[in-house]
Short mmCIF file of C-alpha atoms and ligand atoms in Angstrom, two decimals:
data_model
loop_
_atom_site.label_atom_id
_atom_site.label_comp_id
_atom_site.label_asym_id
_atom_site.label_seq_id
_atom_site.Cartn_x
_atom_site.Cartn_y
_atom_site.Cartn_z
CA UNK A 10 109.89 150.49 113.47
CA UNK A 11 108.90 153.27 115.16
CA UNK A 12 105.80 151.55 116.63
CA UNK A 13 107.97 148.65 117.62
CA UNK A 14 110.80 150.57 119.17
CA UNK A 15 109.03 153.77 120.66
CA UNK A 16 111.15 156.01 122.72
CA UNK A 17 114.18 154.42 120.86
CA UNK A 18 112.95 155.31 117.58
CA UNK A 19 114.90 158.76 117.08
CA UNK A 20 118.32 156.83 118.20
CA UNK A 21 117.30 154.64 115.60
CA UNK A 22 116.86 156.52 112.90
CA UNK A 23 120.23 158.33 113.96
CA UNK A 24 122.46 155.15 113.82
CA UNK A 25 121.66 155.55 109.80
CA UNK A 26 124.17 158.81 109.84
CA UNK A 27 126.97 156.88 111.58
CA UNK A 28 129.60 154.75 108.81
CA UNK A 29 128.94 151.29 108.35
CA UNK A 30 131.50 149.39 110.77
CA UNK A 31 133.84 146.94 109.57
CA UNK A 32 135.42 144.59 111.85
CA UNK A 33 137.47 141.44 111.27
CA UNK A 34 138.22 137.89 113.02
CA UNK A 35 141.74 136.94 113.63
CA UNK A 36 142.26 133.33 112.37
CA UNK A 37 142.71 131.60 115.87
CA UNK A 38 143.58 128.28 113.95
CA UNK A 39 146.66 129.89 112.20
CA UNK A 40 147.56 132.86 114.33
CA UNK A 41 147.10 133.52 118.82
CA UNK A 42 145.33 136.99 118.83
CA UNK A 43 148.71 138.19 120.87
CA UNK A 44 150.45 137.05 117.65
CA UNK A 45 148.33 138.72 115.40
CA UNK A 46 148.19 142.06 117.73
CA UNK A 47 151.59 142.57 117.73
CA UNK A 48 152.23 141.78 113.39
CA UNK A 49 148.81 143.36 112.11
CA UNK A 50 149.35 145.01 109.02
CA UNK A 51 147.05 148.01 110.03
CA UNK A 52 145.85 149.70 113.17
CA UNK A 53 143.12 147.36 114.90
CA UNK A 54 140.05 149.19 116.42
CA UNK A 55 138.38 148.34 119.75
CA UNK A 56 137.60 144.25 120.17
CA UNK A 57 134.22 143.55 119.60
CA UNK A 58 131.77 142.62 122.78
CA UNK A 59 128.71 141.06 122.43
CA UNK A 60 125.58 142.74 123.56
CA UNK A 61 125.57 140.15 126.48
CA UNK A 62 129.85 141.23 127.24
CA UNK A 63 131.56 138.03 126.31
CA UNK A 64 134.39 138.75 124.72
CA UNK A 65 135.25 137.49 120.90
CA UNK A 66 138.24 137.06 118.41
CA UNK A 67 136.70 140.28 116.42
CA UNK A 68 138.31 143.59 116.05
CA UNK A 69 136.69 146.81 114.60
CA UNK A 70 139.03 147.86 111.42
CA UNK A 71 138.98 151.60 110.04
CA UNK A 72 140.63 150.20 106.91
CA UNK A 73 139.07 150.58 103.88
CA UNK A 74 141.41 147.77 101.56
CA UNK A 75 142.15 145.10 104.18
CA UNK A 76 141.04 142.54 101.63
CA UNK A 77 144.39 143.41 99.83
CA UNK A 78 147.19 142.97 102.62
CA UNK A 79 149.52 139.14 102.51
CA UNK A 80 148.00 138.35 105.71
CA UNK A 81 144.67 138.16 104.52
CA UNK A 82 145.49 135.92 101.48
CA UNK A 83 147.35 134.10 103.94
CA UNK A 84 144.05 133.33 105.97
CA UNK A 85 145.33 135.30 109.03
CA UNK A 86 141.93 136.81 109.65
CA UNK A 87 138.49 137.07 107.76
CA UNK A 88 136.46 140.15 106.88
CA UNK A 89 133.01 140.02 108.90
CA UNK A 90 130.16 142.63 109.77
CA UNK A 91 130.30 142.82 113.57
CA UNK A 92 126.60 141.94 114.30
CA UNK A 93 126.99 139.06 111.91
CA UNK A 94 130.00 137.90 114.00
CA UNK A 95 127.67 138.11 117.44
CA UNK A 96 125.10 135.72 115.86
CA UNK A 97 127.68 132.91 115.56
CA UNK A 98 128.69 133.39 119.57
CA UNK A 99 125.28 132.61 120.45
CA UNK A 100 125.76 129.29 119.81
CA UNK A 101 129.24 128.03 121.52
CA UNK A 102 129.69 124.65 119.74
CA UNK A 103 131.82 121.97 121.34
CA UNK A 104 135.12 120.31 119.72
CA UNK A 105 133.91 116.73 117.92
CA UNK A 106 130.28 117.82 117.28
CA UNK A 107 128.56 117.01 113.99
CA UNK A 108 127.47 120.60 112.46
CA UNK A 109 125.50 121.80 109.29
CA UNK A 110 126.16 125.43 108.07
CA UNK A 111 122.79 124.82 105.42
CA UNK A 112 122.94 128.42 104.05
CA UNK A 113 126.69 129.05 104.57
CA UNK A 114 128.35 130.96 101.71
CA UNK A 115 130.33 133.13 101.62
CA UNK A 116 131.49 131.36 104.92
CA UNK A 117 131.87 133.71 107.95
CA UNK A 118 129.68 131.78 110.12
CA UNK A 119 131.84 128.46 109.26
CA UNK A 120 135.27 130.02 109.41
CA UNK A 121 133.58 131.56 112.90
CA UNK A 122 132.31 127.62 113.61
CA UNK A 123 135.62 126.38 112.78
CA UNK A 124 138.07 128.37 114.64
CA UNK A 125 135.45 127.88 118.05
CA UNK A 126 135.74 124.01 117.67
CA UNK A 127 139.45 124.33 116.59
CA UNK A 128 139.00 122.40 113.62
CA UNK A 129 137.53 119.33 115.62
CA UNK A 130 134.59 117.59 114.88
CA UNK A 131 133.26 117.21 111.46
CA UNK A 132 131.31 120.91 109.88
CA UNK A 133 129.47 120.20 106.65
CA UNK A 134 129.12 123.78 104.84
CA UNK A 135 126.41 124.00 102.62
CA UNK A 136 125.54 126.28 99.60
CA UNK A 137 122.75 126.07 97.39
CA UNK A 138 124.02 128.80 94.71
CA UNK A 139 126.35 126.68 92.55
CA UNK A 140 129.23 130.13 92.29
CA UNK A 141 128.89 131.06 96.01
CA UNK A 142 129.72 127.35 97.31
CA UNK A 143 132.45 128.13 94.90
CA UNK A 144 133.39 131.21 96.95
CA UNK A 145 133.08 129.60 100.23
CA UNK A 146 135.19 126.72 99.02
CA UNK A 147 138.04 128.76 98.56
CA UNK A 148 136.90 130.97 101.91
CA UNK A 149 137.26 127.55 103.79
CA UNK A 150 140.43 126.52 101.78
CA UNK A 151 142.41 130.04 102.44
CA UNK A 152 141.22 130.07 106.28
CA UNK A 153 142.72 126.51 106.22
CA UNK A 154 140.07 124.61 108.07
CA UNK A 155 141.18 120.89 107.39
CA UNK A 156 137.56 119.31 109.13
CA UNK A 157 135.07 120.70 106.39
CA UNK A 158 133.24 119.32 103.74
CA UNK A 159 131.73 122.00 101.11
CA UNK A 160 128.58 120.81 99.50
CA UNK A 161 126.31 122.40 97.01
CA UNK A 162 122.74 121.13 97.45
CA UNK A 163 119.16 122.03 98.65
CA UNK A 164 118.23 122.12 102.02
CA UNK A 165 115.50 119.13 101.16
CA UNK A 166 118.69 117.33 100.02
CA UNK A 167 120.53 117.71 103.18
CA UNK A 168 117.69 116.80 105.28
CA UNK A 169 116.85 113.43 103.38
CA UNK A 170 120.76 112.40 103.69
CA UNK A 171 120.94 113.65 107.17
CA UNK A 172 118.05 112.75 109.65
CA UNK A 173 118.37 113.46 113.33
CA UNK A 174 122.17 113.48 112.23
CA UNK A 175 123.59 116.87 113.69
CA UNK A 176 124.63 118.21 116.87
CA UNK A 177 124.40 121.82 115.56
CA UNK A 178 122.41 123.12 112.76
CA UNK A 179 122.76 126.69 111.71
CA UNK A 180 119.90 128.35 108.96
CA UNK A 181 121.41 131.66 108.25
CA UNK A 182 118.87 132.11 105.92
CA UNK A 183 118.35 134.43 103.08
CA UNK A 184 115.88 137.24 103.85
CA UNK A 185 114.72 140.75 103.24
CA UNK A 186 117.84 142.44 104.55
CA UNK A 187 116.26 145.45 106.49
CA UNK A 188 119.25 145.16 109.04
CA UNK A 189 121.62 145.97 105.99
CA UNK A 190 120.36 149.12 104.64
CA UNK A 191 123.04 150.79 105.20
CA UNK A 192 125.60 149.10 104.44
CA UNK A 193 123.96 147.51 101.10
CA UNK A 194 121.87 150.58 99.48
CA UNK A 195 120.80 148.41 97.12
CA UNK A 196 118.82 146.25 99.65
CA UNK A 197 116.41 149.38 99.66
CA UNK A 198 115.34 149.00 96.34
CA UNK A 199 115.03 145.15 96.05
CA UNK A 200 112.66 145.76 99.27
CA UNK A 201 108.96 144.87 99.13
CA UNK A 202 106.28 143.54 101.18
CA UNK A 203 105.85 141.06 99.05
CA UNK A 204 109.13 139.66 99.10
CA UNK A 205 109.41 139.95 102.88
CA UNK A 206 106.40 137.40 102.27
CA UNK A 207 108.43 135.34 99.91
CA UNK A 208 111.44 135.29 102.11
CA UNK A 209 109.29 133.98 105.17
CA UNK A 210 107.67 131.23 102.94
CA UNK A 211 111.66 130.23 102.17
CA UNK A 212 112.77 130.52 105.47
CA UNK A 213 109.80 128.21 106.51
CA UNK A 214 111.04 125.56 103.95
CA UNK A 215 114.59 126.08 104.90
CA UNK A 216 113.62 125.79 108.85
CA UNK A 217 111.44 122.60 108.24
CA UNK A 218 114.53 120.77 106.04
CA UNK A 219 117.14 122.02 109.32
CA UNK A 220 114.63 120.64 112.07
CA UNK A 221 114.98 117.16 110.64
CA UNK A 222 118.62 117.01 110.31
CA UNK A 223 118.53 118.01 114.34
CA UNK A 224 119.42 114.92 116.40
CA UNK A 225 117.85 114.91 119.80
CA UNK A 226 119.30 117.38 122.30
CA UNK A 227 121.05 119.36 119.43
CA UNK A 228 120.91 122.69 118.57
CA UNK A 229 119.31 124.72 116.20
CA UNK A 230 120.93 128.55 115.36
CA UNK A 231 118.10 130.14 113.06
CA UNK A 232 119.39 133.88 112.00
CA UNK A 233 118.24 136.77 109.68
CA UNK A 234 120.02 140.56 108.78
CA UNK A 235 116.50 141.69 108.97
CA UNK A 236 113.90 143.55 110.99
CA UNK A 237 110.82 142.01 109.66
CA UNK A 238 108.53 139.96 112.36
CA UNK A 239 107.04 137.87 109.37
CA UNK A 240 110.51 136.82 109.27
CA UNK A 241 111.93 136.55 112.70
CA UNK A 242 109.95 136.41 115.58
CA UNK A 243 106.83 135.30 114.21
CA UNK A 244 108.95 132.65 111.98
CA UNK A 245 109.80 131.14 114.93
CA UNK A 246 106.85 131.04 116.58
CA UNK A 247 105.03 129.37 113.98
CA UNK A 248 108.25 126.88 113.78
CA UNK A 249 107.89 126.05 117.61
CA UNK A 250 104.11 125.25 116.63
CA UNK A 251 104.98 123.11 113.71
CA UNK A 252 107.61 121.36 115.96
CA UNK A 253 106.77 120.51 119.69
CA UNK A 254 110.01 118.68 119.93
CA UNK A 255 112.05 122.33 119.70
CA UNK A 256 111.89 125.00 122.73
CA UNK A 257 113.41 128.79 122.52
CA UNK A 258 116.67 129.25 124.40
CA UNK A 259 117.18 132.32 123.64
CA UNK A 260 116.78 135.14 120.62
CA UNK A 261 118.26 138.14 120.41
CA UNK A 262 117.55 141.37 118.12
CA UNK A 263 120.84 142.94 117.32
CA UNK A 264 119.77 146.63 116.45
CA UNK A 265 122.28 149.17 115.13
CA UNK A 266 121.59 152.04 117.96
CA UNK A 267 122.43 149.62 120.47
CA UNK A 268 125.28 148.17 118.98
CA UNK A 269 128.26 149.28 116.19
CA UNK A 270 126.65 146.97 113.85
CA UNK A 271 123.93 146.19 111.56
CA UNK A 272 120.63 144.86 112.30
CA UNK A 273 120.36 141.13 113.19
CA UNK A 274 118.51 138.57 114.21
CA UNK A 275 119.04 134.93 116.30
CA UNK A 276 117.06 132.28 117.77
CA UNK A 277 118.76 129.25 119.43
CA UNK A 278 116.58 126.39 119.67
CA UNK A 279 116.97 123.02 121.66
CA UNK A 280 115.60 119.60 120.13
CA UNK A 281 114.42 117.77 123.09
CA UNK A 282 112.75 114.88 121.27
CA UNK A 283 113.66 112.66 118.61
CA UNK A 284 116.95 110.37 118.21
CA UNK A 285 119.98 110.54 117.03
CA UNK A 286 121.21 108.78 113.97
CA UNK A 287 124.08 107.74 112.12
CA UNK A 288 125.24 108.15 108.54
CA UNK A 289 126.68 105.52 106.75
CA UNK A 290 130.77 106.70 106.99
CA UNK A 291 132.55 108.49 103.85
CA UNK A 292 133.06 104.89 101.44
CA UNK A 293 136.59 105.64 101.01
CA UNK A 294 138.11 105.06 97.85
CA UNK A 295 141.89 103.75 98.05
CA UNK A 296 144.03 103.80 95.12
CA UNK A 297 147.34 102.07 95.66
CA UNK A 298 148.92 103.85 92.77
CA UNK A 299 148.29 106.75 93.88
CA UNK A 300 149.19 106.17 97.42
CA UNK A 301 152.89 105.28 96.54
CA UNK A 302 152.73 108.74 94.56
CA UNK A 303 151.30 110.91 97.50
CA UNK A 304 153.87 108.73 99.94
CA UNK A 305 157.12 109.33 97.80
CA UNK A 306 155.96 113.01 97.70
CA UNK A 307 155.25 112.88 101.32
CA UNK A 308 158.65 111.97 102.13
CA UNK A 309 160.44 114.81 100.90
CA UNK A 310 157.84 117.67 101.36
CA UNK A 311 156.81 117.51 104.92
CA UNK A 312 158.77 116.75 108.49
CA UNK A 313 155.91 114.11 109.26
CA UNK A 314 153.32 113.04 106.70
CA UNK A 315 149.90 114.14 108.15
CA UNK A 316 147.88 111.27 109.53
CA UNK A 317 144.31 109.74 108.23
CA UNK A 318 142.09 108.30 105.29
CA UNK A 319 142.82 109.60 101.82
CA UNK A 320 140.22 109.02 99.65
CA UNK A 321 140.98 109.35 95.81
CA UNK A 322 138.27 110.43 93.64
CA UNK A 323 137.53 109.05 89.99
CA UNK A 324 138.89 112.52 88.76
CA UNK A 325 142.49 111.91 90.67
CA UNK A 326 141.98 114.66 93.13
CA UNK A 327 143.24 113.03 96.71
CA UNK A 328 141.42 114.40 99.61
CA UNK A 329 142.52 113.63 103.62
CA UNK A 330 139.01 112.98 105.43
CA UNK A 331 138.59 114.14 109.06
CA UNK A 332 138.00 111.47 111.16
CA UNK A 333 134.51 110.54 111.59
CA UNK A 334 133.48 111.97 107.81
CA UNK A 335 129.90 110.70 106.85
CA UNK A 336 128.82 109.42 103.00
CA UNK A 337 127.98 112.67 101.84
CA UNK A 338 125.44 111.90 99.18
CA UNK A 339 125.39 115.29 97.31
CA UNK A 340 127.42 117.51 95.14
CA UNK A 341 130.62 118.29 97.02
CA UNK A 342 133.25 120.92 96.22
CA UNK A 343 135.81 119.75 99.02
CA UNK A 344 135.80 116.71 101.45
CA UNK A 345 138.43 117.98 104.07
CA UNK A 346 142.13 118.50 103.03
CA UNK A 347 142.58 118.60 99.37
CA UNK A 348 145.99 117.00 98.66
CA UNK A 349 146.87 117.19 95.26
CA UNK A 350 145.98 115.20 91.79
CA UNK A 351 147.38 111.67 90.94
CA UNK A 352 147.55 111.72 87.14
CA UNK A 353 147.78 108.43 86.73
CA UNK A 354 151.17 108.82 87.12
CA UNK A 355 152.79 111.57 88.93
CA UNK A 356 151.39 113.19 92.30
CA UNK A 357 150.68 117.32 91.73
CA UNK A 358 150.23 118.88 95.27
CA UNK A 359 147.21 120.99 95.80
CA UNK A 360 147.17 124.77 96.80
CA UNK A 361 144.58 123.99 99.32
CA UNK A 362 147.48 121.21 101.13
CA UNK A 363 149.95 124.51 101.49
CA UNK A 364 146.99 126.42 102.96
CA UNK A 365 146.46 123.94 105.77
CA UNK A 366 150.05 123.88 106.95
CA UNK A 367 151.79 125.28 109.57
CA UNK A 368 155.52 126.17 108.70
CA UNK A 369 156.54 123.60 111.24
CA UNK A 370 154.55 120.70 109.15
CA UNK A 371 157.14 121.58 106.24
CA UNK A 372 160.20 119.89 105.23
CA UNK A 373 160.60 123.04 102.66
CA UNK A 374 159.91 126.38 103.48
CA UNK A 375 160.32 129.44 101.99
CA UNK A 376 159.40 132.64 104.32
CA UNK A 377 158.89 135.74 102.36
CA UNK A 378 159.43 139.67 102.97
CA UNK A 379 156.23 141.41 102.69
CA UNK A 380 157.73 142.99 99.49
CA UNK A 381 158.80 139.01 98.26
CA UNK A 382 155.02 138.13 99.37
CA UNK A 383 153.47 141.17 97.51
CA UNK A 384 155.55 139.52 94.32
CA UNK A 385 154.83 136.07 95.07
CA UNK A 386 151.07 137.33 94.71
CA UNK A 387 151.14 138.82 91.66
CA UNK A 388 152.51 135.49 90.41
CA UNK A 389 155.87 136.09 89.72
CA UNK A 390 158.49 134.47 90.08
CA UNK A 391 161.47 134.58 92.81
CA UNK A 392 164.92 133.38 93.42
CA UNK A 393 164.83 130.89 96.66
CA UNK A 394 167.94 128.91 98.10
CA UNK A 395 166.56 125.61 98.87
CA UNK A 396 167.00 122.37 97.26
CA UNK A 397 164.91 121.46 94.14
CA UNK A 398 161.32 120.36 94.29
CA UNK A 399 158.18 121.27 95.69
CA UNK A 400 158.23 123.80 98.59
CA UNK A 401 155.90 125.75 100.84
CA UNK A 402 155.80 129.77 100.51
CA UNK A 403 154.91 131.64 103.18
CA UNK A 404 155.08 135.57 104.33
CA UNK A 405 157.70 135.05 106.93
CA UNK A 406 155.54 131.60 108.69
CA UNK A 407 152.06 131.77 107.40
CA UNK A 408 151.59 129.95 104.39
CA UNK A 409 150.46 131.47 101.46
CA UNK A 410 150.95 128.74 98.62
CA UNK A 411 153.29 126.49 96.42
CA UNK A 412 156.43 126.88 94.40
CA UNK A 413 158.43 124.51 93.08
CA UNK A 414 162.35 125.28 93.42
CA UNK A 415 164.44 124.94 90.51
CA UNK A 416 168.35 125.60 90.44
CA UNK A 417 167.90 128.55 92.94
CA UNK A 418 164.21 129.70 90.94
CA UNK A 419 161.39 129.54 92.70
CA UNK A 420 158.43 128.79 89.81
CA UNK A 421 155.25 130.65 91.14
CA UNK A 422 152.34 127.89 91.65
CA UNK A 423 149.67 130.09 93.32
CA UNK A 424 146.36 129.45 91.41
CA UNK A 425 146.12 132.13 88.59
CA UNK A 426 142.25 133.12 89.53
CA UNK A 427 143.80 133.83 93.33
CA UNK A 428 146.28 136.01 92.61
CA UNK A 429 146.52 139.96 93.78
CA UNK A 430 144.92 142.13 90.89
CA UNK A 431 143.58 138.61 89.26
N1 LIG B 520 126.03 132.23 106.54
C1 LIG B 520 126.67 133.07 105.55
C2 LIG B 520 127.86 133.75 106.17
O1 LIG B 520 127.95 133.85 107.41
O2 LIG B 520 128.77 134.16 105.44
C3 LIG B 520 125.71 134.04 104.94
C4 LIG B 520 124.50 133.37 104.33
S1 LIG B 520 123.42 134.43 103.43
C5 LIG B 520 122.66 135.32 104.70
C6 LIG B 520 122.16 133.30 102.92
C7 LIG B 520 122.57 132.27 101.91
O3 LIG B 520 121.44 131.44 101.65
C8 LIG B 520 123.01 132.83 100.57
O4 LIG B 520 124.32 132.42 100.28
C9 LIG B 520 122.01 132.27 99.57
O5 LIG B 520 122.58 131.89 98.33
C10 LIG B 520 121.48 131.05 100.30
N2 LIG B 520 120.10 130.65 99.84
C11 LIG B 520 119.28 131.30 98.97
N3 LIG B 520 118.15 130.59 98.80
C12 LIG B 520 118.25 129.48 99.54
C13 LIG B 520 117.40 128.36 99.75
N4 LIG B 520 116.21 128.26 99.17
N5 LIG B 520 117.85 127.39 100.57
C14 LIG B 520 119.05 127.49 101.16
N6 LIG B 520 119.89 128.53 101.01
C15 LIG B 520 119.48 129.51 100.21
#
């Protein structure tokens, strides 16, 4: 480092006695940032500006349990590392592309994706670790992005379903972590040469599977949280050899004495040559049974019944597709919106269906104090004044999951393993 950064080397190694910044990014598809200004639950910090000035939906946070406040089980914003945030602003999707988040849990780069395309287009989010795609399932179900599909598979997996298939194809890969030493101690130790040599050989695999889900003129957003060459510039270099259909746009370095963030790096590369395919679309399953079930459900619980395919898997789950879904060919956790479970018989609503819901969608809704909300999280149970059946609970308008209202009771239906203290 101090070869590579010279004069800037003391300013450097001074960053390291600064605190690690925290920042977070309001949930534009549930809440304006005005909105959000005005109700945060604790003092917001400075708004984050990328090295190059645009400005972004991120805020700098000085508190320390913001995980624990209604509004974030309510989606309102998610917790992100401010240089992490930057890397997804390099790329600017459009609304209606086709993008692949291939290393994507625990999900801030797709809730970040998301929000920018305001939940257009169709984002496949992709996890190889079985228990983290379980995380950034329930990231993407609590942020309530209704355009996603979660999928657990390799990168070689992806990139056999997929050719030339995506607009926008982002490899935050997994790598040495010299940009986080500071904020995870622990990366220290884990820290070899030898696995900053293993991580490049993965990244290489990882970059070769993302290239050939590229269609032509797409895009390409290859990132790291380290310092390493072997990993970053010199990955991509060797990339651009191995594939003369991809230029450079741009890279940046995102170092922490130039910025109140960790260390980061981006590349943005074009595919200029090549085609563009399609994928056979999502073979939807319809079962009339449970149709009539969702559609006498449907009735009661929301002012208009939300519009599209509902597929019904051979498990009963009922999932709406977003227009445009693809066969997806590979271990998926969620296909879009989950609706609820058709037993066979009766229709059970899903938590994730509450999550993507604005109060307005809602035939019954129940807006909570933050003192009701803090209850309704620890599971218990409250007294409500709407007519029987199933209702949507919010803190005052933001979602935050089911109840079902008995004679004046409202039974608690928030998933046990996402409840406060759980
Ligand atoms: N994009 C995420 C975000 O913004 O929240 C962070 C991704 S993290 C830097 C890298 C991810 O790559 C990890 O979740 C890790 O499990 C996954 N990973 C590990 N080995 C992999 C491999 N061989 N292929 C693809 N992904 C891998």
């Amino acid at each position: 480092m101090k070869e590579r950064l010279g004069k800037e080397f003391p300013a450097f190694l001074r960053s390291y006695e600064n605190p690690v910044y925290k920042a977070l990014r309001v949930n534009t598809l549930k809440v304006s940032i005005a909105r959000f200004l005005q109700n945060s639950p604790f003092p917001l910090g400075e708004q984050l500006l990328f090295p190059n000035g645009e400005d972004i939906t991120g805020f700098y946070i000085g508190e320390e349990k913001a995980g624990a406040y209604a509004e974030h089980f309510a989606g309102l914003y998610y917790l992100q590392e401010p240089s992490a945030m930057c890397v997804g602003e390099l790329t600017a999707p459009c609304r209606k592309e086709r993008i692949l988040d291939l290393c994507a849990a625990p999900g801030g780069k797709t809730v970040q994706i998301a929000m920018q395309t305001e939940g257009e287009g169709i984002l496949i989010s992709n996890e190889i670790d079985a228990s983290r795609a379980k995380i950034l399932s329930q990231n993407v179900e609590r942020m309530g992005i209704k355009n996603c599909a979660v999928t657990n598979a390799a990168p070689k997996q992806l990139a056999e379903k997929f050719p030339s298939y995506f607009d926008l194809v982002l490899a935050d890969a997994p790598c040495s972590g010299e940009g986080m030493f500071k904020k995870e101690p622990e990366a220290v130790t884990h820290w070899s040469e030898n696995n900053v040599a293993l991580c490049a050989a993965r990244q290489k695999e990882i970059l070769d599977c993302a290239a050939e889900t590229v269609a032509v003129g797409g895009r390409l957003l290859y990132s790291t949280c380290t310092f390493s060459e072997e990993e970053d510039e010199w990955q991509i270099r060797s990339f651009l050899t191995r594939h003369p259909e991809f230029e450079l746009e741009k890279q940046e370095k995102i170092y922490p004495h130039r910025f109140q963030g960790e260390g980061h790096y981006c590349a943005l590369l074009q595919k200029n040559e090549g085609e563009r395919r399609n994928a056979k679309s999502y073979p939807v399953r319809r079962n009339l049974a449970a149709n009539k079930a969702f559609s006498a459900f449907a009735k009661e619980f929301f002012q208009a019944p939300p519009q599209g395919e509902i597929t019904t898997l051979d498990d009963g789950r009922m999932y709406l597709l977003p227009a445009g879904m693809p066969a997806i060919g590979v271990r998926a956790l969620r296909l879009g919106v989950e609706l609820g479970e058709f037993d066979g018989k009766i229709f059970k609503p899903a938590h994730a269906l509450a999550m993507s819901l604005k109060r307005d969608d809602c035939a019954r809704f129940v807006p909570l104090s933050r003192e009701e909300a803090d209850r309704y999280l620890r599971g218990e149970t409250l007294a409500c004044g709407c007519g029987n059946g199933w209702c949507v609970v919010g803190l005052g308008e933001y979602p935050l999951g089911l109840g079902k209202a008995v004679n004046g009771t409202l039974k608690n239906h928030l998933p046990k393993g996402l409840r406060k203290f759980s």
